[in-house]
Every structure is written in structure tokens, then in C-alpha cells.
Amino acid sequence: MVSGTLLSGNEAVARGAWEAGVKVGVGYPGTPSTETLESFVKLPDVYAEWAPNEKVALEVAAGASLGGVRVLVTMKHVGLNVAADPLFTLAYTGVGGGLVILVADDPGMHSSQNEQDSRNYARFAKVALVEPSDSGEALEFTKQAFELSERFDIPVIVRSTTRVSHSKGLVETGDTITPAALGEYVSDPSKWVMMPAMARRRRVDLDDRLSALVDFAETTSLNRVEMRDSSIGIVTSGVSYQYVREAMPEASVFKLGMGFPLPVKRLTEFASSVGRLVVVEEADPYLESSLRSMGLEVSELYIPRTGELSSAAIGAAFGLSAPQLREAIDDLPPRPPLMCPGCPHRGAYHALRKINAIVTGDIGCYTLGALPPMSSMDSCVCMGASIGMAHGLEIARSDSNMKRPVVAVIGDSTFAHSGMAGLVDIAYNGGASTVAILDNRITAMTGHQGNPLNGQTLMGTKSRELNIEALCSALGIDRVRTVDPHDLAASVQALREETAHDGLSVIVFKAPCALLLKEKELPFSVNDEMCNACGLCIGLGCPAISKTSTGKAEIDVTICVGCSQCVQVCRYDAIEATGPACDIGGV
Ligand SMILES: Cc1ncc(C[n+]2csc(CCOP(=O)(O)OP(=O)(O)O)c2C)c(N)n1
């Protein structure tokens, strides 16, 4: 009989941390990592919080570790770029209580702006890394990661990928351990104050700790050899191991559960016990180049370096074409992402389009403004970049006759994450940008997390809401105004006035995410006789509005939330309220 609890990889990491006695979790949301902290906070006797960004999350964790408790930090791969600064130096300081960082990579960019292979970070920052290949390992490896962190005095990365984080598997769960009572706090500047004299000593110490970790890697059961047919030996790790087992069930496999440091002796032994040594891995040729630098002869094998790996791709690399290795069906109708009916961002984009703005954009639901029918975004690079890029663009074009106004567009969570520093820069350097903060009262894109602007904490309490007007005033920005983006005329007017003004100004487009509405307004419908098929309402790109065979507009009352934006763009009074309002639930 099959037993166990069905958990996703993310849930299993949370459970593993809890079983390891972790009482503190901190992170910043980001697909595919988000559910880790969301499921951790549901476990008994824990404290968890969303930090405004990943750097702060890791710093909070570093403080908790300094305080002697075990702490879990969670983020997606790009978050580790933001947290890289403390990470590199935390390798030197080492830890107090065990410090484990769940980093979820997103090969194939299901919901990310780039692909990164976080295994490189472990080698670069000189911290240990473990890499589960399913939910069971996610739980076990996370528990072990805390042991390793304390035993070798080092932060440990648990590296996951979308398929491991989001697939579910049966997991044997256990109980939590009760951590020993904390002794009196003792200062230790030689370990924790990384000024050059101390850092130089810790740098040498770090190499000693890494050597001890290499010895550990040679014997740990995190790494294992599965000998089968010895003509081919495959070195692999993470989810690639699952694909290898499916595509090449007879091959011998060296499964690395520890991605850094690597067990040189064991890998060398394995290489000499197989006919042909190959590496199968997703994303960067991290293992392949490591094995080559160990002097091992790795056979060439064509593995795609972009996107996700699959059993079919591995089978093809080995010249197999078994029917069970077919790629997933790819002739499904495309479903491009859209802003929801009643999304307040749509009103802001309508107004931006009206003033023909050049939009330096940012990351969130509002990035959808880049797609038709809005097609109103000129750049989107990373969280927080919109504000600095607007300033840079204006510097670059200051001598030319810039015909179109430049507007930085950023969401509320993203503003708190890393937009604020950009605003400080413009205020400090006397720039004249217009910054539009699209405050929909939630971190919508990653599934409705609280953030400093709405004051909702992960513990379910309500704290204070960051006051943008007061913040701007402290920065010396006197032109700050708040507009309801559903009021299209007011939105256009605000943008016209602020972009015409020769100085820095901030417009807060404030209205809750449509999915937060507990009750919708009266839905609207189209009066067929009045509609003259001009298409203006369809140009809003609202999924509730479609074109009939006669070219006239039609509104799906079951999804219309009555935001009235279409009513405002209609020049023929053809859209009118209908029927009773209905309860659409909400969060
Ligand atoms: C460094 C980094 N961390 C996390 C993410 C994941 N992420 C993308 S958008 C976003 C927040 C969007 O929230 P907000 O700015 O409020 O816009 P909304 O989706 O609500 O419109 C997050 C957390 C990311 N892309 N990069």
C-alpha cells in the first residue's frame, strides 16, 4: 500500500524546515518559489514574513541566524541576484543558527524574465548547495541542509526548479524537533564584522570549511551511484535525474544531490567504471565544465541549453525515438495572458496611450500593457528598473527634441521592492521624470501577497500602510497626486499635467485589483441599436467585451465587474448598466 502525504516540492521544503526545528521563515514572493513560505506559515508555532525584497529577506535571516535560531529564506532565481550582496559575505561570516536559502529556478521562463542556473551562485559565492529531484528529497534534503549549515558553518542553498517546486509526490513526514533553549547572546566580531582585517581571516577559514565540505561530499548519501549497464554512465542532478531514469532506464547513473562542492574522487571512480561518461543537466553546462576541469573525459552529447529539458529531449540526444518519449501535445490553442475584466491597470494604460507616452516599464501584472491592444511599454528589465531607466532615457535625450513624454510605470510591490531607490536617485540628481505607481493594493502577479503599501503581513495581521505621499514629501517631491485609474478622463488629465510639468512628479493610480472585489458593480451590456461597431471599447482589451458577427460589441455579464471603463470610451452611449449585481466572492 502506498503511504505518505502528497506534497509539492515547495510544500515539502517548508515541511522539511519545520521538521528541522525552524521557527523563522522570510522571503519575497516569486514564481516558482512563492508557496514555500505560504505553506510554512501555516505550520504550528512559526513566525514568517514577506520582506520588501530578497536582499532584506536574507539580511533578516542573517540576523536571526546571528541570534542562534534556524531560519529559512525563500526566493526565485532572480531574487538571488538581489540578495547576492549579503550572500557572498555570509559565506565568510558563516552562520549561528542554520541558514538555508530555497532558490527556485525557472528553466523555460514560465513566469520569469530570464533563465538562470543558481548552481553557479553556489560556486561563485562559495556556499554549499543541495539539489532535490522530487518532493521526498525536497523534505529530506532541506532537513539535512540545516544540519550541514551548522556543522560546516555555512549558508546552504536548496536549489529547486519549476518542475520540482510545483510537482506533487508522496512524502514521508515526521515531527518537528524542539530546538535547544538559546543561551545568552555573545558578541563575536571576529566572525561577524567583515571589515578587511577580520574578512581576510574568515576568507582563509572559508577555504578550510569548503575542504571539509568536499570530504563530506565524498561520503554523503546525498550523492549516490546507481550501477546498471556500465557502457554508459550518466552524471546528473535535480529534475534531470527523473528525465534520465525515464529515457535511459538501463544506464548507470551518478546522481548528485549535492551540487556544490562536488565529490572529485567519487566522480573520478565512477568515470573509470563506465565505458562512456556523459552529463545530462538542465540550463548551464555546470556539471559538464566541472567534470572537465577535474580532467575527466566527458563524451559530447547534444543537450539543449535553453528552455526545459524533457525525457524526450534526452532520448533524442541518445538517438532513441521510443513512442513513450513523445513531446507533449503542442497544437493547443494559444491563450495569451490578459489583464482581468475590471483590472485598474487597464485604465492607466488607456491614459498612457492617450498621451502617447514612452513607458519604461517594470514587472508585475501591469507588464501585460506591453501586449496588444495596449502595446504601450518600451522596456522591462528587472524589478525596480522602470524609474532609473526613465531618468536615464531623459538624460540621454535631453538635447534632442523629445516629442513624446516619458513615464516610468511601476506596481506597488515593485515600488517597495526596489523602485524607491530609483526615486531617491531622481530626486537627488534633480531629474524631471514622471513616475506612475500602479497601486492595486496587493502583489497581484504572484498570487496576492501583502506588501508594505497595503500593510498586510504574512502572519495575517494588519500593520501600517506605507504612505507614498509622505515618503515623496520627505524626498522633497512636491508634485504627488492620487488618481482613480477607472476614471479615464482624470487619469489622462493627471498624466498630461504631470508630464508637461518641468520637474519630478509622482502619480499614484490607486484602485484595488479586480480580484479583491467582494461584490461587483452592476455589469454592463451593449445596446445593439446604439452601438455603431466603432471598436473603441474593444480596444481596451477587456476579456468581457467581444465582437459579434456584425462587428458590434457584446459584453459577457458573467465576467464584467462593472468598472465602467468601456462606458467612458463609448462615444455613442451604447453601453448601459443591466441586471442585479452579484457576489463574486473575493479574497
Ligand atoms: C527580483 C525578483 N523578485 C521577484 C520577482 C517575481 N515578481 C514578479 S512581479 C512581482 C510583484 C508584482 O507586484 P506589483 O508590483 O504590486 O504589481 P501587480 O502584479 O500587483 O500589478 C514579483 C514578486 C521578480 N520578477 N524578480
PDB file of C-alpha atoms and ligand atoms in Angstrom, residues 28-31 54 76 78-79 82 111-113 345 363-366 383 410-415 417 438 440 442-446 451, ligand 1:
ATOM      1  CA  TYR A  28       9.956  37.633  -1.142  1.00  0.00           C
ATOM      2  CA  PRO A  29       7.380  36.094  -3.492  1.00  0.00           C
ATOM      3  CA  GLY A  30       8.380  34.947  -6.950  1.00  0.00           C
ATOM      4  CA  THR A  31       7.245  32.043  -9.101  1.00  0.00           C
ATOM      5  CA  GLU A  54      15.176  39.348  -1.309  1.00  0.00           C
ATOM      6  CA  LYS A  76      13.086  32.795  -7.032  1.00  0.00           C
ATOM      7  CA  VAL A  78      16.347  36.418  -9.970  1.00  0.00           C
ATOM      8  CA  GLY A  79      15.797  37.173  -6.311  1.00  0.00           C
ATOM      9  CA  VAL A  82      19.122  40.963  -5.420  1.00  0.00           C
ATOM     10  CA  SER A 111       6.958  33.223 -15.427  1.00  0.00           C
ATOM     11  CA  SER A 112      10.321  34.935 -15.394  1.00  0.00           C
ATOM     12  CA  GLN A 113      12.240  37.494 -17.350  1.00  0.00           C
ATOM     13  CA  HIS A 345      -4.131  48.828 -14.759  1.00  0.00           C
ATOM     14  CA  ILE A 363       7.485  43.666 -13.565  1.00  0.00           C
ATOM     15  CA  GLY A 364       4.001  42.731 -12.410  1.00  0.00           C
ATOM     16  CA  CYS A 365       0.524  42.240 -13.893  1.00  0.00           C
ATOM     17  CA  TYR A 366       0.917  45.668 -15.473  1.00  0.00           C
ATOM     18  CA  MET A 383      12.146  44.708 -10.701  1.00  0.00           C
ATOM     19  CA  ILE A 410       5.741  50.517 -11.554  1.00  0.00           C
ATOM     20  CA  GLY A 411       3.464  48.448  -9.272  1.00  0.00           C
ATOM     21  CA  ASP A 412       3.060  48.906  -5.542  1.00  0.00           C
ATOM     22  CA  SER A 413       5.009  45.808  -4.502  1.00  0.00           C
ATOM     23  CA  THR A 414       7.714  46.542  -7.043  1.00  0.00           C
ATOM     24  CA  PHE A 415       7.977  50.124  -5.843  1.00  0.00           C
ATOM     25  CA  HIS A 417      10.953  46.158  -3.588  1.00  0.00           C
ATOM     26  CA  LEU A 438       0.066  51.498 -10.136  1.00  0.00           C
ATOM     27  CA  ASN A 440      -3.694  47.946  -6.862  1.00  0.00           C
ATOM     28  CA  ILE A 442      -1.726  43.898  -3.476  1.00  0.00           C
ATOM     29  CA  THR A 443       1.157  41.964  -5.006  1.00  0.00           C
ATOM     30  CA  ALA A 444      -1.136  40.540  -7.649  1.00  0.00           C
ATOM     31  CA  MET A 445       1.072  38.764 -10.130  1.00  0.00           C
ATOM     32  CA  THR A 446       2.475  36.219  -7.722  1.00  0.00           C
ATOM     33  CA  ASN A 451       3.299  44.229   0.849  1.00  0.00           C
TER      34      ASN A 451
HETATM   35  C1  LIG B   1      13.914  40.012  -8.135  1.00  0.00           C
HETATM   36  C2  LIG B   1      12.546  39.490  -8.398  1.00  0.00           C
HETATM   37  N1  LIG B   1      11.842  39.010  -7.368  1.00  0.00           N
HETATM   38  C3  LIG B   1      10.591  38.526  -7.572  1.00  0.00           C
HETATM   39  C4  LIG B   1      10.053  38.517  -8.822  1.00  0.00           C
HETATM   40  C5  LIG B   1       8.661  37.952  -9.034  1.00  0.00           C
HETATM   41  N2  LIG B   1       7.690  39.030  -9.248  1.00  0.00           N
HETATM   42  C6  LIG B   1       7.381  39.453 -10.470  1.00  0.00           C
HETATM   43  S1  LIG B   1       6.322  40.728 -10.429  1.00  0.00           S
HETATM   44  C7  LIG B   1       6.241  40.721  -8.780  1.00  0.00           C
HETATM   45  C8  LIG B   1       5.407  41.674  -7.974  1.00  0.00           C
HETATM   46  C9  LIG B   1       4.380  42.383  -8.712  1.00  0.00           C
HETATM   47  O1  LIG B   1       3.586  43.094  -7.809  1.00  0.00           O
HETATM   48  P1  LIG B   1       3.194  44.587  -8.064  1.00  0.00           P
HETATM   49  O2  LIG B   1       4.380  45.413  -8.369  1.00  0.00           O
HETATM   50  O3  LIG B   1       2.395  45.041  -6.910  1.00  0.00           O
HETATM   51  O4  LIG B   1       2.321  44.510  -9.383  1.00  0.00           O
HETATM   52  P2  LIG B   1       0.933  43.742  -9.671  1.00  0.00           P
HETATM   53  O5  LIG B   1       1.266  42.370 -10.123  1.00  0.00           O
HETATM   54  O6  LIG B   1       0.128  43.777  -8.422  1.00  0.00           O
HETATM   55  O7  LIG B   1       0.309  44.513 -10.771  1.00  0.00           O
HETATM   56  C10 LIG B   1       7.039  39.723  -8.277  1.00  0.00           C
HETATM   57  C11 LIG B   1       7.143  39.454  -6.861  1.00  0.00           C
HETATM   58  C12 LIG B   1      10.855  39.006  -9.875  1.00  0.00           C
HETATM   59  N3  LIG B   1      10.435  39.007 -11.136  1.00  0.00           N
HETATM   60  N4  LIG B   1      12.079  39.485  -9.635  1.00  0.00           N
END
